[in-house]
Amino acid sequence: MKKIISAFLAASMLTGSIAAFAADFDIGAKFTDTENAAAKAETEKLYEARPHNLKQAEDLSRGLVAVPSGDGILVSWRYLGTDSASAHAEISRNGEYIADVYDTTNYFDANGKSGDKYSIIMFRGNTDVGFEEGECVAWDKEYLSIPVVQYDKGDYIVDDASVGDLDGDGEYEYIVRRTPADYFNKLNVDESGKVIDTRDAYPLVEAYELDGTHLWTLNIGKNEACEIDVNFLVY
């Protein structure tokens, strides 16, 4: 019972804090109801005419990756929605066959090392003809560091991320939210409740390739006074 009361009080305090924050920064007061009735009707019409029996899926590659793990290399790949239950993989290292894998989508190579080149050939059932191939080079660490653009102002940090195939090449791109490290130090409220905004950098949403290639940046600008309100959905 004490836990329930404590949780209720905590929730009440949090709600009050959010309301106070919103009031301080006048959040919501600048928005008006400008619904476009014609556009809404058109959207509803499109929704009603949507295909009902089609499965939506990304057209992704195998995502083959080889990562150091203990005293060897862990090789992993995707099982796709178009694969049959009898599909299996043939794994090779540096051009030499090492294993057939039937019941999982990873293989631990105790003899592998960083820099080794791994390849995969997928088979359906017990056929001798492979229907898909992929290759990768084993990483030198158990993680991959992706460089991001550096800016003169903001001292940006990355504090949220998602993935999605943005350009249709079958590989995931990485979408990140970046916030200036001193963001809240430059947002204050005076005694009258007026916001004193001395920010010179604002939250960003950016997209990168796995190798760090920068695709685009969305600068959120002064629209938000709290970085947790800058949410994004990738699909």
Coordinates of C-alpha atoms in Angstrom, one line a residue:
M1 CA 0.0 0.0 0.0
K2 CA 2.9 2.4 0.9
K3 CA 4.4 1.7 -2.6
I4 CA 1.1 2.5 -4.3
I5 CA 0.7 5.8 -2.3
S6 CA 4.4 6.7 -3.1
A7 CA 3.9 6.1 -6.8
F8 CA 0.7 8.2 -6.8
L9 CA 2.4 11.1 -5.1
A10 CA 5.4 10.8 -7.5
A11 CA 3.1 10.9 -10.5
S12 CA 1.2 13.9 -9.1
M13 CA 4.5 15.8 -8.5
L14 CA 5.7 14.9 -12.0
T15 CA 2.4 16.1 -13.6
G16 CA 2.6 19.3 -11.6
S17 CA 6.2 19.9 -12.7
I18 CA 5.4 19.4 -16.4
A19 CA 2.4 21.7 -16.1
A20 CA 4.6 24.3 -14.4
F21 CA 7.3 24.0 -17.1
A22 CA 4.7 24.4 -19.8
A23 CA 3.3 27.5 -18.1
D24 CA 6.8 29.0 -17.6
F25 CA 7.7 28.7 -21.3
D26 CA 4.2 29.4 -22.6
I27 CA 4.1 26.1 -24.5
G28 CA 0.9 25.5 -26.4
A29 CA -0.3 29.1 -26.3
K30 CA 1.0 29.8 -29.8
F31 CA -0.9 27.0 -31.5
T32 CA -4.4 27.4 -33.0
D33 CA -6.8 24.9 -34.5
T34 CA -6.2 25.3 -38.3
E35 CA -7.5 21.9 -39.5
N36 CA -7.9 21.6 -43.2
A37 CA -11.2 19.9 -43.7
A38 CA -10.6 19.1 -47.4
A39 CA -7.2 17.6 -46.7
K40 CA -8.6 15.6 -43.8
A41 CA -11.4 14.2 -46.0
E42 CA -8.9 13.2 -48.7
T43 CA -6.6 11.4 -46.1
E44 CA -9.6 9.5 -44.8
K45 CA -10.6 8.5 -48.3
L46 CA -7.1 7.2 -49.0
Y47 CA -7.1 5.3 -45.7
E48 CA -10.4 3.6 -46.5
A49 CA -9.1 2.5 -49.9
R50 CA -5.8 1.1 -48.5
P51 CA -4.9 -2.5 -49.3
H52 CA -6.0 -4.8 -46.5
N53 CA -4.3 -8.1 -47.4
L54 CA -0.8 -6.9 -48.2
K55 CA 2.1 -7.5 -45.8
Q56 CA 4.3 -4.4 -45.4
A57 CA 8.0 -5.3 -45.1
E58 CA 11.3 -3.6 -45.7
D59 CA 13.4 -4.9 -48.6
L60 CA 16.6 -5.5 -46.6
S61 CA 19.9 -7.3 -47.2
R62 CA 21.2 -10.2 -45.0
G63 CA 23.0 -7.6 -42.8
L64 CA 25.9 -10.0 -42.5
V65 CA 28.3 -8.8 -39.8
A66 CA 31.3 -10.4 -38.0
V67 CA 32.2 -9.1 -34.5
P68 CA 35.0 -10.1 -32.1
S69 CA 33.6 -12.2 -29.3
G70 CA 35.9 -13.9 -26.7
D71 CA 38.5 -15.9 -28.5
G72 CA 36.9 -15.8 -31.9
I73 CA 34.5 -14.1 -34.3
L74 CA 30.7 -14.1 -34.1
V75 CA 29.1 -14.1 -37.5
S76 CA 25.5 -13.1 -37.7
W77 CA 22.9 -12.4 -40.4
R78 CA 19.2 -11.8 -41.0
Y79 CA 16.5 -14.4 -41.5
L80 CA 14.1 -12.7 -43.9
G81 CA 10.3 -12.9 -44.1
T82 CA 10.6 -14.5 -47.6
D83 CA 12.9 -17.3 -46.3
S84 CA 11.5 -20.8 -46.1
A85 CA 11.7 -22.9 -42.9
S86 CA 14.3 -25.1 -44.7
A87 CA 16.6 -22.3 -45.7
H88 CA 20.2 -22.7 -44.5
A89 CA 23.5 -20.8 -44.8
E90 CA 26.9 -21.8 -46.0
I91 CA 29.7 -19.8 -44.3
S92 CA 33.2 -19.2 -45.7
R93 CA 36.2 -17.4 -44.2
N94 CA 38.8 -15.9 -46.6
G95 CA 37.3 -17.9 -49.5
E96 CA 37.4 -21.3 -47.7
Y97 CA 34.3 -23.1 -46.6
I98 CA 33.9 -23.5 -42.8
A99 CA 30.3 -24.5 -42.0
D100 CA 26.7 -25.1 -43.0
V101 CA 24.2 -23.5 -40.5
Y102 CA 20.7 -24.9 -40.5
D103 CA 18.8 -23.9 -37.3
T104 CA 20.1 -20.4 -36.4
T105 CA 21.2 -17.1 -37.9
N106 CA 24.7 -16.9 -36.3
Y107 CA 27.9 -18.9 -36.2
F108 CA 30.8 -18.6 -33.8
D109 CA 34.2 -19.1 -35.5
A110 CA 36.7 -20.0 -32.9
N111 CA 39.5 -19.7 -35.5
G112 CA 38.5 -16.4 -36.8
K113 CA 40.2 -13.1 -36.2
S114 CA 39.7 -9.4 -36.9
G115 CA 40.2 -8.5 -40.6
D116 CA 39.1 -11.9 -41.8
K117 CA 36.7 -11.8 -44.8
Y118 CA 33.4 -13.8 -44.3
S119 CA 30.9 -14.7 -47.0
I120 CA 27.5 -16.3 -46.9
I121 CA 25.5 -18.3 -49.4
M122 CA 21.9 -19.0 -48.7
F123 CA 20.2 -22.3 -49.8
R124 CA 16.6 -23.5 -49.9
G125 CA 16.3 -27.0 -48.5
N126 CA 18.9 -29.4 -49.7
T127 CA 19.4 -27.9 -53.2
D128 CA 22.9 -27.4 -54.5
V129 CA 22.1 -23.9 -56.0
G130 CA 22.6 -20.9 -53.7
F131 CA 20.1 -18.1 -54.2
E132 CA 21.8 -15.2 -52.4
E133 CA 25.2 -14.1 -51.3
G134 CA 26.8 -11.6 -49.0
E135 CA 30.2 -10.7 -47.5
C136 CA 31.8 -8.6 -44.8
V137 CA 35.1 -8.1 -43.0
A138 CA 35.4 -8.9 -39.3
W139 CA 35.5 -5.8 -37.1
D140 CA 38.6 -5.0 -35.0
K141 CA 36.5 -4.2 -31.9
E142 CA 33.3 -5.5 -30.5
Y143 CA 31.5 -2.2 -31.4
L144 CA 31.5 0.1 -34.4
S145 CA 32.2 3.9 -33.9
I146 CA 30.3 6.1 -36.3
P147 CA 31.7 9.6 -36.7
V148 CA 29.2 12.6 -36.8
V149 CA 29.5 16.1 -38.1
Q150 CA 31.2 18.5 -35.7
Y151 CA 29.9 22.1 -35.3
D152 CA 31.5 25.3 -34.1
K153 CA 28.7 26.0 -31.7
G154 CA 26.6 23.7 -29.4
D155 CA 29.1 21.1 -28.2
Y156 CA 26.5 18.6 -29.5
I157 CA 25.9 15.2 -27.9
V158 CA 23.9 12.2 -29.3
D159 CA 21.1 11.3 -27.0
D160 CA 18.6 9.2 -29.0
A161 CA 18.8 7.1 -32.2
S162 CA 16.8 4.9 -34.5
V163 CA 17.3 3.0 -37.8
G164 CA 15.7 2.7 -41.1
D165 CA 16.5 2.1 -44.8
L166 CA 16.3 5.7 -46.0
D167 CA 17.6 5.3 -49.5
G168 CA 16.3 1.8 -50.5
D169 CA 19.7 0.1 -50.7
G170 CA 18.7 -2.7 -48.3
E171 CA 21.0 -1.4 -45.6
Y172 CA 20.0 0.5 -42.5
E173 CA 20.9 4.2 -42.0
Y174 CA 21.1 5.7 -38.6
I175 CA 19.0 8.6 -37.5
V176 CA 20.1 10.5 -34.3
R177 CA 18.9 13.3 -32.1
R178 CA 21.6 15.7 -31.1
T179 CA 21.3 18.2 -28.3
P180 CA 23.7 21.1 -27.3
A181 CA 25.5 20.2 -24.1
D182 CA 24.8 23.6 -22.5
Y183 CA 21.2 23.8 -23.8
F184 CA 19.4 24.4 -20.5
N185 CA 22.1 26.8 -19.2
K186 CA 20.9 29.2 -21.8
L187 CA 17.2 29.0 -21.0
N188 CA 16.0 30.9 -18.0
V189 CA 12.8 32.5 -16.7
D190 CA 13.0 35.9 -14.9
E191 CA 10.9 36.9 -11.9
S192 CA 8.0 38.0 -14.2
G193 CA 7.9 34.7 -15.9
K194 CA 9.4 35.9 -19.1
V195 CA 11.7 33.5 -20.9
I196 CA 15.3 34.6 -21.3
D197 CA 16.6 32.7 -24.3
T198 CA 20.3 33.1 -25.0
R199 CA 20.7 29.9 -27.0
D200 CA 22.9 30.0 -30.1
A201 CA 22.5 26.3 -31.0
Y202 CA 19.4 24.1 -31.1
P203 CA 18.4 20.4 -31.2
L204 CA 19.2 18.5 -34.5
V205 CA 17.9 15.3 -36.1
E206 CA 20.5 13.9 -38.5
A207 CA 20.9 10.9 -40.7
Y208 CA 24.1 8.9 -41.3
E209 CA 25.3 5.9 -43.2
L210 CA 27.1 3.2 -41.3
D211 CA 30.5 4.6 -42.4
G212 CA 29.7 8.0 -41.1
T213 CA 28.5 9.6 -44.4
H214 CA 26.3 12.5 -43.5
L215 CA 23.0 12.4 -45.4
W216 CA 21.0 15.3 -43.9
T217 CA 20.3 17.5 -40.9
L218 CA 17.0 18.9 -39.6
N219 CA 17.6 21.9 -37.3
I220 CA 14.7 22.0 -34.8
G221 CA 15.4 25.7 -34.1
K222 CA 13.6 27.5 -31.3
N223 CA 10.4 25.4 -31.7
E224 CA 11.2 23.3 -28.6
A225 CA 12.5 24.3 -25.1
C226 CA 13.0 20.7 -24.0
E227 CA 14.9 18.1 -26.0
I228 CA 12.8 15.2 -24.8
D229 CA 9.9 16.8 -26.8
V230 CA 11.9 16.3 -30.0
N231 CA 10.7 12.8 -30.9
F232 CA 11.0 11.1 -34.2
L233 CA 9.6 7.9 -35.8
V234 CA 11.5 6.1 -38.5
Y235 CA 9.9 3.5 -40.7

